[in-house]
CSV table of C-alpha atoms in Angstrom, one decimal:
chain,number,residue,atom,x,y,z
O,12,MET,CA,-137.0,16.9,10.1
O,13,SER,CA,-141.0,17.0,10.9
O,14,ILE,CA,-142.1,14.5,13.8
O,15,PHE,CA,-143.5,12.0,11.1
O,16,GLU,CA,-140.1,11.3,9.8
O,17,TRP,CA,-138.6,10.6,13.1
O,18,PHE,CA,-140.8,8.9,13.7
O,19,PHE,CA,-141.3,6.6,11.1
O,20,GLU,CA,-137.7,6.6,10.7
O,21,ARG,CA,-136.0,6.5,14.1
O,22,ASN,CA,-135.0,2.3,14.6
O,23,ASN,CA,-134.8,1.7,11.0
O,24,PRO,CA,-133.6,3.9,8.9
O,25,GLY,CA,-133.3,4.4,4.9
O,26,PRO,CA,-129.9,3.7,3.2
O,27,THR,CA,-128.0,6.8,3.0
O,28,GLY,CA,-124.6,8.2,-0.1
O,29,THR,CA,-121.3,8.2,0.7
O,30,VAL,CA,-118.5,10.7,1.2
O,31,GLU,CA,-115.3,9.5,0.0
O,32,THR,CA,-111.8,10.6,-1.2
O,33,TYR,CA,-110.4,9.8,-3.9
O,34,HIS,CA,-107.8,10.4,-6.4
O,35,HIS,CA,-109.1,10.6,-9.7
O,36,LYS,CA,-107.1,9.2,-12.5
O,37,LEU,CA,-107.4,9.6,-16.0
O,38,TYR,CA,-106.6,6.8,-18.3
O,39,TRP,CA,-106.7,9.0,-21.6
O,40,PRO,CA,-104.0,8.7,-24.1
O,41,ARG,CA,-101.2,11.1,-23.1
O,42,ILE,CA,-101.8,13.9,-25.9
O,43,TRP,CA,-105.1,14.3,-24.2
O,44,ILE,CA,-104.2,14.8,-21.3
O,45,LEU,CA,-102.1,17.4,-22.2
O,46,ILE,CA,-104.8,19.2,-23.9
O,47,ALA,CA,-107.8,18.6,-21.5
O,48,GLY,CA,-105.2,19.9,-18.7
O,49,THR,CA,-104.1,22.8,-21.0
O,50,ALA,CA,-107.4,24.3,-21.5
O,51,ALA,CA,-108.6,23.6,-17.3
O,52,LEU,CA,-105.3,25.4,-16.6
O,53,MET,CA,-106.4,28.8,-19.0
O,54,ALA,CA,-110.1,28.0,-18.3
O,55,PHE,CA,-108.6,28.9,-14.5
O,56,LEU,CA,-106.9,31.7,-15.4
O,57,PHE,CA,-109.0,33.5,-16.7
O,58,PHE,CA,-111.7,33.1,-14.5
O,59,ILE,CA,-108.4,34.4,-12.0
O,60,TYR,CA,-107.9,37.5,-14.3
O,61,CYS,CA,-111.0,38.8,-14.9
O,62,VAL,CA,-113.2,38.4,-11.6
O,63,PRO,CA,-111.1,41.5,-10.2
O,64,LEU,CA,-111.2,43.8,-13.2
O,65,ASN,CA,-116.0,42.9,-12.6
O,66,HIS,CA,-115.0,45.4,-9.5
O,67,LEU,CA,-112.0,47.5,-11.4
O,68,GLU,CA,-113.3,50.8,-8.7
O,69,THR,CA,-113.6,49.0,-5.1
O,70,PHE,CA,-110.2,46.8,-6.7
O,71,GLU,CA,-107.8,45.7,-4.0
O,72,ILE,CA,-104.8,43.7,-3.3
O,73,GLY,CA,-106.4,42.4,-0.5
O,74,ASN,CA,-110.0,40.9,-2.1
O,75,ALA,CA,-108.4,39.5,-4.9
O,76,CYS,CA,-106.0,37.2,-2.8
O,77,LEU,CA,-108.3,36.3,-0.8
O,78,GLY,CA,-110.4,35.1,-4.2
O,79,ILE,CA,-107.5,33.3,-5.2
O,80,LEU,CA,-107.3,31.1,-2.4
O,81,PHE,CA,-110.8,30.4,-1.8
O,82,SER,CA,-111.0,29.7,-5.8
O,83,ILE,CA,-107.9,27.1,-5.2
O,84,ALA,CA,-109.4,25.8,-1.9
O,85,TYR,CA,-112.5,25.2,-3.9
O,86,LEU,CA,-111.1,23.0,-6.5
O,87,VAL,CA,-108.8,21.5,-3.7
O,88,THR,CA,-111.9,20.3,-1.7
O,89,SER,CA,-113.6,19.4,-5.3
O,90,TYR,CA,-111.2,16.9,-6.6
O,91,TYR,CA,-110.3,15.2,-3.5
O,92,ILE,CA,-114.0,14.7,-2.0
O,93,TYR,CA,-116.0,12.2,-4.3
O,94,VAL,CA,-120.6,13.1,-2.6
O,95,LYS,CA,-122.6,9.6,-4.5
O,96,PRO,CA,-125.9,9.8,-3.1
O,97,ASP,CA,-127.8,6.7,-3.4
O,98,TYR,CA,-130.2,6.9,-6.1
O,99,ASN,CA,-132.8,4.7,-5.1
O,100,ASN,CA,-133.7,6.9,-2.0
O,101,MET,CA,-135.1,10.1,-3.4
O,102,GLY,CA,-138.1,10.5,-2.2
O,103,PHE,CA,-140.8,10.3,-4.8
O,104,LEU,CA,-140.0,10.6,-8.4
O,105,GLY,CA,-136.8,11.3,-7.3
O,106,PHE,CA,-137.4,14.5,-6.5
O,107,ILE,CA,-140.7,15.2,-3.7
O,108,ASP,CA,-139.7,15.1,-0.5
O,109,ASN,CA,-141.0,11.8,1.9
O,110,PRO,CA,-143.4,13.2,4.5
O,111,PHE,CA,-142.4,9.8,6.4
O,112,LYS,CA,-138.3,9.5,6.0
O,113,TYR,CA,-135.6,11.9,6.5
O,114,THR,CA,-133.3,9.8,4.1
O,115,ASP,CA,-133.9,10.9,1.1
O,116,ASP,CA,-133.2,14.8,2.2
O,117,VAL,CA,-130.5,13.5,3.1
O,118,ASN,CA,-129.8,11.8,-0.3
O,119,ARG,CA,-131.5,15.0,-2.3
O,120,PHE,CA,-128.7,17.3,-0.6
O,121,MET,CA,-125.6,15.1,-1.0
O,122,LEU,CA,-127.3,15.4,-4.6
O,123,PHE,CA,-127.2,19.6,-4.2
O,124,PHE,CA,-123.6,18.6,-2.7
O,125,GLN,CA,-122.4,16.6,-5.6
O,126,ALA,CA,-123.6,19.3,-8.2
O,127,LEU,CA,-121.8,22.2,-6.3
O,128,LEU,CA,-118.5,20.3,-6.8
O,129,LEU,CA,-119.0,19.4,-10.2
O,130,PRO,CA,-117.2,22.2,-12.3
O,131,GLY,CA,-114.1,22.1,-10.0
O,132,LYS,CA,-114.0,18.5,-11.0
O,133,ILE,CA,-113.6,19.5,-14.1
O,134,ILE,CA,-111.6,21.7,-14.1
O,135,SER,CA,-109.1,20.4,-11.1
O,136,ILE,CA,-109.0,16.7,-12.5
O,137,PRO,CA,-107.4,17.7,-16.2
O,138,ILE,CA,-104.6,20.0,-14.4
O,139,VAL,CA,-103.6,17.9,-11.8
O,140,ASN,CA,-103.8,14.9,-14.2
O,141,MET,CA,-101.1,17.1,-16.8
O,142,PHE,CA,-99.0,18.3,-13.9
O,143,SER,CA,-99.2,14.5,-13.0
O,144,LEU,CA,-97.9,13.5,-16.6
O,145,LEU,CA,-95.3,16.3,-17.1
O,146,PHE,CA,-93.4,15.5,-13.1
O,147,THR,CA,-93.3,12.0,-14.6
O,148,ALA,CA,-92.3,12.6,-17.6
O,149,ARG,CA,-89.3,15.3,-16.6
O,150,LYS,CA,-88.2,12.3,-14.0
O,151,SER,CA,-87.6,9.3,-16.5
O,152,ASN,CA,-85.6,11.5,-18.4
O,153,ASN,CA,-83.4,11.8,-15.0
């Protein structure tokens, strides 16, 4: 943060986005939830299977377990955390830094964090909704 940003926005900062926890419920037909969930689960398992094969000569079971745990933690984080930046305060033309505001830096960082979590959302949301659908169908059959 530069001295100009601190001086001009010290008393009246601009709007910034929000970070929320959110449970993503898909309102799709059941067959599409099953198809999307199966495809996302297969993509995740393919990723888990292929990552250790790239480093087969240095493969250790501890590193593989650590990679799987970090992948699952990333999916859980990206499922529950919803970052929503304020798109009206992103700097000049949406990407050029405004030297007199620090809140546009915060919003651009939130946009970066939102993009970082997007692949995890694409994988985790269909998987969780598929398991939710399967477990509620199983409970209703009993």
